[in-house]
mmCIF file of C-alpha atoms in Angstrom:
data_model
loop_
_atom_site.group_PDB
_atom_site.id
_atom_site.type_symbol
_atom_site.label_atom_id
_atom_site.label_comp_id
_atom_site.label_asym_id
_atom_site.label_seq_id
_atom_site.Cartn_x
_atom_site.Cartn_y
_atom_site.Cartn_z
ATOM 1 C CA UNK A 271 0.000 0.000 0.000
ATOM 2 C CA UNK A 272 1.685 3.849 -0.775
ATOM 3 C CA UNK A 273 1.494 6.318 1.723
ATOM 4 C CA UNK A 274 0.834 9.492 -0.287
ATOM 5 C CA UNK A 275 0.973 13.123 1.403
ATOM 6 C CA UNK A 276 -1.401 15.471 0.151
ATOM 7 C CA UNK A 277 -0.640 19.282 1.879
ATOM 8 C CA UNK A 278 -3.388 21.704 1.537
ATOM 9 C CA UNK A 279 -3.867 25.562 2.472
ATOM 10 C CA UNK A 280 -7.429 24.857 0.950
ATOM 11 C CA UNK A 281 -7.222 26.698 -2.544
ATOM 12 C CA UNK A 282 -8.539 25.200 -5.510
ATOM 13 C CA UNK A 283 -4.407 24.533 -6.604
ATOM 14 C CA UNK A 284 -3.929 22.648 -3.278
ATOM 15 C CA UNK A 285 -7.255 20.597 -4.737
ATOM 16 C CA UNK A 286 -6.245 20.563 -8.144
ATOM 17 C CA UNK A 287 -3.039 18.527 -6.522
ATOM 18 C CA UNK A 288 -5.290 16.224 -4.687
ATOM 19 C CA UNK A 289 -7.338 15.376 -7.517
ATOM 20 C CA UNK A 290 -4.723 14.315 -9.797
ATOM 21 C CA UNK A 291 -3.264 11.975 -6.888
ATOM 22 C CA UNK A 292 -6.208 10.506 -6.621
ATOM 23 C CA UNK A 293 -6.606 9.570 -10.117
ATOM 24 C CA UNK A 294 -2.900 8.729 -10.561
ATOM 25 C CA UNK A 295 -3.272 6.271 -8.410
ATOM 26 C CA UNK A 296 -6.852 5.116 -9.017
ATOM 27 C CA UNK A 297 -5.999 1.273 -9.475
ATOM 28 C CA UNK A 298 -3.889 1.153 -6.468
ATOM 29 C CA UNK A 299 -4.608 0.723 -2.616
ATOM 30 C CA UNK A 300 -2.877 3.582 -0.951
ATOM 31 C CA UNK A 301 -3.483 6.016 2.297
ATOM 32 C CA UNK A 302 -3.715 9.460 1.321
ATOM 33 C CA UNK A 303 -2.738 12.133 3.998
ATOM 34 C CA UNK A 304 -4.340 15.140 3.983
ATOM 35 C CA UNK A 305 -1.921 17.447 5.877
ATOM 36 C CA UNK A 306 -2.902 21.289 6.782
ATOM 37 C CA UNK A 307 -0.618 23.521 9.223
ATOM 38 C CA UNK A 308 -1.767 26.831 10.681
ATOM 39 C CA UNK A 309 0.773 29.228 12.389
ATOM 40 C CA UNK A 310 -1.270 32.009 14.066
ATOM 41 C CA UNK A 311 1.333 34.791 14.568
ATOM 42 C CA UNK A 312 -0.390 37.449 16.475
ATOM 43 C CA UNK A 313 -1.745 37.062 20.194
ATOM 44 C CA UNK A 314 -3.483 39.604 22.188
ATOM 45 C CA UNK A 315 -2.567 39.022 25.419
ATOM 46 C CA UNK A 316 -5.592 40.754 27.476
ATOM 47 C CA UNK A 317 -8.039 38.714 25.007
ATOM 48 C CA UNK A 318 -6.406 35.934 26.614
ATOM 49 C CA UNK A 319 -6.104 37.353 30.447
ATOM 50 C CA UNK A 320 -9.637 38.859 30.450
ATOM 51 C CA UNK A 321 -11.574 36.095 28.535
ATOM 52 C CA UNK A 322 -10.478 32.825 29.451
ATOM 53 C CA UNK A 323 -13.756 31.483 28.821
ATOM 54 C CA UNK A 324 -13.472 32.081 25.151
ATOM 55 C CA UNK A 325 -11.459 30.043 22.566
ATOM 56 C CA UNK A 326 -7.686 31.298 22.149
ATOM 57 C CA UNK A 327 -6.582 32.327 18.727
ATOM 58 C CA UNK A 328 -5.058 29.238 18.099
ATOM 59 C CA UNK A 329 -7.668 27.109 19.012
ATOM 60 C CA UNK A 330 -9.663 29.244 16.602
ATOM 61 C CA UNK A 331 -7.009 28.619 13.965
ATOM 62 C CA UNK A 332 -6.859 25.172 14.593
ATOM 63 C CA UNK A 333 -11.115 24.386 14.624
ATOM 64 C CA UNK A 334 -10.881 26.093 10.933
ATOM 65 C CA UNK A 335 -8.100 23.853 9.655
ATOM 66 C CA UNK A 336 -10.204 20.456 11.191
ATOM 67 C CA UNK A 337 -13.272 22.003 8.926
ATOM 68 C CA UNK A 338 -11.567 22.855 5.862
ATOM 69 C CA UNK A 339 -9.898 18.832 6.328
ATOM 70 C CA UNK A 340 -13.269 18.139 6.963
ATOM 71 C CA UNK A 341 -14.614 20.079 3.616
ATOM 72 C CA UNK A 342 -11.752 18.733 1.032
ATOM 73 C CA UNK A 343 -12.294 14.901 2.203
ATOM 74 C CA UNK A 344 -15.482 15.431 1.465
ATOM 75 C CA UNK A 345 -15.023 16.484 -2.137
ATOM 76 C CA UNK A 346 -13.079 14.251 -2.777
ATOM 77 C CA UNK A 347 -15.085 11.477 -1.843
ATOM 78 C CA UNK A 348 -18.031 12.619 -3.303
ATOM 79 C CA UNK A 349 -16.523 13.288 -6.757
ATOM 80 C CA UNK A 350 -13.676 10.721 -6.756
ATOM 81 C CA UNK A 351 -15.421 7.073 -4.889
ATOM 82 C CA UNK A 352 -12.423 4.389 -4.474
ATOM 83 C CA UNK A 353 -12.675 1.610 -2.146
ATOM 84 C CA UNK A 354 -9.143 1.105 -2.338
ATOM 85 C CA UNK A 355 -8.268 4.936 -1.294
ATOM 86 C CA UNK A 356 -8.103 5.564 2.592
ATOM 87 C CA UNK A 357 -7.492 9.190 4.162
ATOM 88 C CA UNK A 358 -6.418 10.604 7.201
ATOM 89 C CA UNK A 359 -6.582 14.669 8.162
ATOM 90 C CA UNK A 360 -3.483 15.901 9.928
ATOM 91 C CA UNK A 361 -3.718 19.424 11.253
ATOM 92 C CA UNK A 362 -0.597 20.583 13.028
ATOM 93 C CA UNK A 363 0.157 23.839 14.945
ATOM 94 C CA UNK A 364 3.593 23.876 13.097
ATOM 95 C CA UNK A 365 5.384 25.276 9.790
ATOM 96 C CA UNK A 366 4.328 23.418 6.769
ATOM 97 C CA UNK A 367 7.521 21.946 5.350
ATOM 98 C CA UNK A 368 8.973 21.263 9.506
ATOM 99 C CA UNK A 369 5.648 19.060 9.542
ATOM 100 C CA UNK A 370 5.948 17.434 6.400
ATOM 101 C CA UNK A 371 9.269 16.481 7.351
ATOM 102 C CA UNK A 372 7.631 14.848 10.478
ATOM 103 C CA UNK A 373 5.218 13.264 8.599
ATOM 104 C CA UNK A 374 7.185 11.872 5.876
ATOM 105 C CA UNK A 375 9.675 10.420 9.031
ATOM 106 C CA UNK A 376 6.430 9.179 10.911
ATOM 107 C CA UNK A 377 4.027 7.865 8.038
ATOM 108 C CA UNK A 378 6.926 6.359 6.146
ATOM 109 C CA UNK A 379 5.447 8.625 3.159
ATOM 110 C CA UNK A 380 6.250 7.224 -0.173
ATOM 111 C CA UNK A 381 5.100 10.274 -2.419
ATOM 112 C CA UNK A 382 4.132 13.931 -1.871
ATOM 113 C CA UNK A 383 1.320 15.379 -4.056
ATOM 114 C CA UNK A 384 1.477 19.432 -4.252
ATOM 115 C CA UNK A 385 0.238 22.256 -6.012
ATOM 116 C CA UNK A 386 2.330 24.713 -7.973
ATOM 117 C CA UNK A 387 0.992 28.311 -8.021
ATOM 118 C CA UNK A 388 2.856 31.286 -5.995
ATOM 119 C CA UNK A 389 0.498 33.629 -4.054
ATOM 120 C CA UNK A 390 0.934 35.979 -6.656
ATOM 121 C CA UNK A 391 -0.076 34.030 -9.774
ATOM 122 C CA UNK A 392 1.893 35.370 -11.750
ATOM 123 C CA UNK A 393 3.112 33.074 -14.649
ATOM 124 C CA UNK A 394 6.769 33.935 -14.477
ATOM 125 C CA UNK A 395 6.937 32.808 -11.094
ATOM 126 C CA UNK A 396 7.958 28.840 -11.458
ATOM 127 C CA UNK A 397 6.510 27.738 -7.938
ATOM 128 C CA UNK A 398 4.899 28.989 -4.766
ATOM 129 C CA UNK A 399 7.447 29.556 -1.756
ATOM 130 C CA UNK A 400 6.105 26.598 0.103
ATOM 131 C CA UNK A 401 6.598 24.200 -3.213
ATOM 132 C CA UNK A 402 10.213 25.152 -3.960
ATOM 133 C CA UNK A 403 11.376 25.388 0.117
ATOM 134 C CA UNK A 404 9.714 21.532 -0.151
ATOM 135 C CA UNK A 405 11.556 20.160 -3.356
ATOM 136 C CA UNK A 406 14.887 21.699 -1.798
ATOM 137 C CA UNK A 407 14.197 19.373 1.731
ATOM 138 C CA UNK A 408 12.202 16.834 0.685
ATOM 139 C CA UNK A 409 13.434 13.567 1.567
ATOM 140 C CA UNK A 410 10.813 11.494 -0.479
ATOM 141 C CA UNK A 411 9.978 11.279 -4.401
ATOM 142 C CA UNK A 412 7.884 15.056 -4.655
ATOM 143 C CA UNK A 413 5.270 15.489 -7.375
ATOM 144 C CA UNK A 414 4.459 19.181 -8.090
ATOM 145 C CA UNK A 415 1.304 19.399 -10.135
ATOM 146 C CA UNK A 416 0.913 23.164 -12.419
ATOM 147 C CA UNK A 417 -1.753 25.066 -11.715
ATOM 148 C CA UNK A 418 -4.643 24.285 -13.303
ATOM 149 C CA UNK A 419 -3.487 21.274 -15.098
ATOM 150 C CA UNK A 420 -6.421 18.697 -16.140
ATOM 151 C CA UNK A 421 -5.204 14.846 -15.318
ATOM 152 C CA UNK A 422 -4.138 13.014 -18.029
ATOM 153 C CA UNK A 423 -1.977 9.024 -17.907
ATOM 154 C CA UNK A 424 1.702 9.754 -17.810
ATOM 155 C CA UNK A 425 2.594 7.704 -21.157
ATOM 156 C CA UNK A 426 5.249 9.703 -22.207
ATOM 157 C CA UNK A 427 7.813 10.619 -19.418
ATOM 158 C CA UNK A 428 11.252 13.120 -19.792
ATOM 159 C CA UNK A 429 13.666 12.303 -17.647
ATOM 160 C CA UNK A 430 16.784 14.643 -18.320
ATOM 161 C CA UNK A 431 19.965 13.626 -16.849
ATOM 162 C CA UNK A 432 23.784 14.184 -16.997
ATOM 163 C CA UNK A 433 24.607 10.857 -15.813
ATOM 164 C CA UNK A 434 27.007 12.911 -12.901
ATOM 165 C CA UNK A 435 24.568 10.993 -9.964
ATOM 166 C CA UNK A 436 24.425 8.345 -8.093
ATOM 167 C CA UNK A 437 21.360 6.235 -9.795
ATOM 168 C CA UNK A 438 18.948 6.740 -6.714
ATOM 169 C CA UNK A 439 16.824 3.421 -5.076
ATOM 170 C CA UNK A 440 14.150 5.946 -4.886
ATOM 171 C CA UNK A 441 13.421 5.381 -8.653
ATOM 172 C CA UNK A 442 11.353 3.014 -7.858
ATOM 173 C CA UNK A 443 8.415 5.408 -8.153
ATOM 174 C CA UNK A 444 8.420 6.288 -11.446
ATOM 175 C CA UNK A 445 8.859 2.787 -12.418
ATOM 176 C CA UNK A 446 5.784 1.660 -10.558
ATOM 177 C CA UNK A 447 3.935 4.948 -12.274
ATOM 178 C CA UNK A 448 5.710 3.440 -15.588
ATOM 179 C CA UNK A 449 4.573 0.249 -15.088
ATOM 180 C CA UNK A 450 0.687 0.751 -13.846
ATOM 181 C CA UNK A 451 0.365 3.210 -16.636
ATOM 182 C CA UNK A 452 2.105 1.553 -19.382
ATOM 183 C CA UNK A 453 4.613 4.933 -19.787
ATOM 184 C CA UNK A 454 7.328 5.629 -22.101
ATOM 185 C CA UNK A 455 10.505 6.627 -20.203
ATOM 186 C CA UNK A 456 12.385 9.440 -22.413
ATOM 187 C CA UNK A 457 16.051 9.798 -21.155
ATOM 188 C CA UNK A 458 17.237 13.083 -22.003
ATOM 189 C CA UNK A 459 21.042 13.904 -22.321
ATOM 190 C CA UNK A 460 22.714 17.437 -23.649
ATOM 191 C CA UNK A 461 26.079 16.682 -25.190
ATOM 192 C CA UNK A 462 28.555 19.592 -25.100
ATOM 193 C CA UNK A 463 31.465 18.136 -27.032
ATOM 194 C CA UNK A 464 32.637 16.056 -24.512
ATOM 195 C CA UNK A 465 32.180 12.149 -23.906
ATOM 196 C CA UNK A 466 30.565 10.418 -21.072
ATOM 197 C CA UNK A 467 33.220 9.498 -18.611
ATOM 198 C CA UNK A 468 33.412 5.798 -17.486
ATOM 199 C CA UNK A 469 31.349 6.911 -14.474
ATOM 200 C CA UNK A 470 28.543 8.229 -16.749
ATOM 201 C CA UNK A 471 28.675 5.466 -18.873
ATOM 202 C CA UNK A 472 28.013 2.810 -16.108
ATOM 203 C CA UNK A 473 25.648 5.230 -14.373
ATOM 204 C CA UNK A 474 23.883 5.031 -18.509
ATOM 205 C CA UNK A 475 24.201 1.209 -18.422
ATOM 206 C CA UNK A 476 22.729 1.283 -14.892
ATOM 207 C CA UNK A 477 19.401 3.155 -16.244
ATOM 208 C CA UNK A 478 18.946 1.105 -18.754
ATOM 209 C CA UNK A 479 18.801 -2.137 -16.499
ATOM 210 C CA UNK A 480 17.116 -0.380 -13.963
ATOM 211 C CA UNK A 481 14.108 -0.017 -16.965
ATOM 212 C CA UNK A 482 14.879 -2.789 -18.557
ATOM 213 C CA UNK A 483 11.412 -4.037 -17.957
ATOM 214 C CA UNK A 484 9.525 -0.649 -18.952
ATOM 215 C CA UNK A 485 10.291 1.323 -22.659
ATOM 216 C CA UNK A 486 12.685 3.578 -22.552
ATOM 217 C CA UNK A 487 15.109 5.600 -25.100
ATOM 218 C CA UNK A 488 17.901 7.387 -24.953
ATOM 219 C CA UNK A 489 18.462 11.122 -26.484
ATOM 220 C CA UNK A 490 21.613 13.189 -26.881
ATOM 221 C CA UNK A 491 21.278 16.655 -27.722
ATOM 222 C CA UNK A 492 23.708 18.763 -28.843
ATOM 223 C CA UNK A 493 23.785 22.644 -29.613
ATOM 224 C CA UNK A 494 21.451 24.096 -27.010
ATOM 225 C CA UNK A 495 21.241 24.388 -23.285
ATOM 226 C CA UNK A 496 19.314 22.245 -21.094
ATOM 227 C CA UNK A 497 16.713 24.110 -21.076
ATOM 228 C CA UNK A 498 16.532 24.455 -24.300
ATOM 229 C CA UNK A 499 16.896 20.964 -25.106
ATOM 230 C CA UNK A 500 13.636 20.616 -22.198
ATOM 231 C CA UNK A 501 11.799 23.040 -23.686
ATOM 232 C CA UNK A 502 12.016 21.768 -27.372
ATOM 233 C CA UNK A 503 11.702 18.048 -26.536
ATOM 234 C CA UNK A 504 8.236 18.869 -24.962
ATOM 235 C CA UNK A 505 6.972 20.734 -27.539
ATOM 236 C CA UNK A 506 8.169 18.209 -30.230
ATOM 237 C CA UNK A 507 7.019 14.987 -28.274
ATOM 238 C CA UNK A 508 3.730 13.835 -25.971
ATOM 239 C CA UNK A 509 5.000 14.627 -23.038
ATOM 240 C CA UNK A 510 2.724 14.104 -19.273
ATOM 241 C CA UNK A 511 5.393 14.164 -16.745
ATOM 242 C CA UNK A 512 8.676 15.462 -16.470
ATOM 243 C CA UNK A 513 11.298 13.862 -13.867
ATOM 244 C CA UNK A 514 14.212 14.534 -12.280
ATOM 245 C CA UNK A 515 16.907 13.806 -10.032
ATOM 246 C CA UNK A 516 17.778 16.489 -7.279
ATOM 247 C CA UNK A 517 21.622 15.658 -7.157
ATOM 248 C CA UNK A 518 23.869 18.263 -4.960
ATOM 249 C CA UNK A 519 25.518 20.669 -7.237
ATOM 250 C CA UNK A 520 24.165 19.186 -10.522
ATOM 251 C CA UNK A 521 22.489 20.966 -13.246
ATOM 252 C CA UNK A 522 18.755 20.446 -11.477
ATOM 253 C CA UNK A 523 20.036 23.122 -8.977
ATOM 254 C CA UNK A 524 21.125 25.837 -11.888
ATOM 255 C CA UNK A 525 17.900 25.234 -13.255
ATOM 256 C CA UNK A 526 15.623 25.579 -10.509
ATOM 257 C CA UNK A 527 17.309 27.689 -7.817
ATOM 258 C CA UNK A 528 19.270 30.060 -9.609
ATOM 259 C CA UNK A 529 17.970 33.853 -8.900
ATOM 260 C CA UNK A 530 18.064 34.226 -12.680
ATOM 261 C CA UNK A 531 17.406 30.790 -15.717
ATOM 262 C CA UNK A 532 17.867 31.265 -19.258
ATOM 263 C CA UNK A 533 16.489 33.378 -21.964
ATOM 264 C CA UNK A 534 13.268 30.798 -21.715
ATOM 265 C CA UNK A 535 12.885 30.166 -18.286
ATOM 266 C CA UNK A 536 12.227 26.854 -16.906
ATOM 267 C CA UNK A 537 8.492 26.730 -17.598
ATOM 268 C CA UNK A 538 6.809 23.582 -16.278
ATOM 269 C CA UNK A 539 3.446 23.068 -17.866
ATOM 270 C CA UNK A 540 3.025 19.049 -17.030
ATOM 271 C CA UNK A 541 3.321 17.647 -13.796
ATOM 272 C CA UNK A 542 7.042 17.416 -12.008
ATOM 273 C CA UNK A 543 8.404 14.409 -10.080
ATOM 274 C CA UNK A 544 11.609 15.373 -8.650
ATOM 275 C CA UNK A 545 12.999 12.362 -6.437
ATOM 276 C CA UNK A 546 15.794 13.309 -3.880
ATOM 277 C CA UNK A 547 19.805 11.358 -4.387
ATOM 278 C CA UNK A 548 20.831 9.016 -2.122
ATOM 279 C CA UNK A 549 22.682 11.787 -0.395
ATOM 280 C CA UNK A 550 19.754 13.806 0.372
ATOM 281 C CA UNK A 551 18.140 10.902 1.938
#
């Protein structure tokens, strides 16, 4: 059975998220976590001398977070009936990614399931605050969903790499998603004049046993940057999920948490698993 993490601030993104989980995994018996955290900042300390008899701020705080837990399981279950889905509601007087954190530790959490959007909206922002502070610490496979984005089978799947890794046990994910929905597996590599090393050949060779039992292919790109070579490969192929590896110091970390990308951003419009190195673990 997966353990899947679903944290929620209760916007129709946070839902969004939820609702593709649910249908990812709609042939499969897993527990689904619905996690909200609520971090009232502001206490009035006479309010709480000279009215004991009424609810504090945070116990305020924390009866809205039970209802809106209360509200989303609902919706979901009404529009999305699965006998093999199960759900618990976590709401935690904490910081969201410090809980999730404790959560993925506790719950032995196999997958979290977010939305994209920043509180602004606006569409040169690549993720909200929360998102990208979680795919920097997460410690388990992370599946950022865009805003907005209408579920669809993951049958074609980019996985760009420079083979500089360690191959990560914590593939294992997308070869389940692979394998339960009959996926592609597109491994992307940019050449820049240079030859893989012996390390990045055996770390090529290990890929390729790794999926031996799922298609795969392998690309090499040469003349454009990586996220160029992202970019185009989407546009020129069916592409439903994009996947990466968060290595220390490799190129995932130029192209996500650089203040500035290239001339064409990093601009993802299909769901984005990003699964942690064996280092981050």
């Amino acid at each position: 059975m997966k353990r899947i993490l679903l944290p929620t601030d209760f916007s129709e993104n946070a839902y969004n998220a939820a609702k593709y989980a649910v249908q990812l995994f709609s042939s499969e018996e897993c527990t689904f976590y619905l996690l909200n955290t609520y971090t009232p900042v502001l206490y009035d300390n006479e309010y709480l001398v000279y009215n004991s008899n009424h609810p504090t701020l945070t116990e305020i705080y924390q009866d809205k977070s039970k209802k809106g837990l209360d509200r989303v399981l609902r919706r979901i279950k009404r529009n999305f009936k699965n006998e093999n889905h199960h759900f618990e509601k976590i709401s935690s007087f904490n910081l969201l990614n410090d809980e999730m954190k404790e959560v993925v530790a506790e719950k032995e959490i196999d997958l979290i399931v977010m939305g994209t959007k920043g509180a602004t909206g606006a569409e040169e922002i690549l993720f909200g605050t929360h998102t990208v502070h979680a795919i920097k610490k997460a410690r388990c496979p992370l599946l950022a969903i865009p805003s907005h984005y209408e579920y669809k089978a993951p049958k074609g799947v980019l996985f760009p790499t420079d083979y500089e890794g360690e191959i990560p046990g914590l593939l294992g994910i997308m070869k389940d998603l692979a394998s339960v929905h009959s996926s592609t597996i597109h491994i992307l590599h940019v050449y820049f004049g240079v030859d893989l090393s012996s390390s990045q050949a055996s770390r090529k060779k290990a890929l390729s046993t790794a999926f031996k039992d799922i298609a795969h292919h392998f690309y090499s790109i040469t003349g454009k940057s990586v996220t160029r070579a992202i970019y185009d490969f989407q546009e020129e192929n069916e592409i439903d999920m994009l996947c990466m590896v968060n290595n220390k110091h490799s190129f995932f970390e130029n192209l996500l948490f650089t203040p500035v990308v290239n001339e064409i951003g990093f601009n993802v419009k299909v769901p984005f698993l990003v699964i942690p190195s064996k280092k981050r673990k």
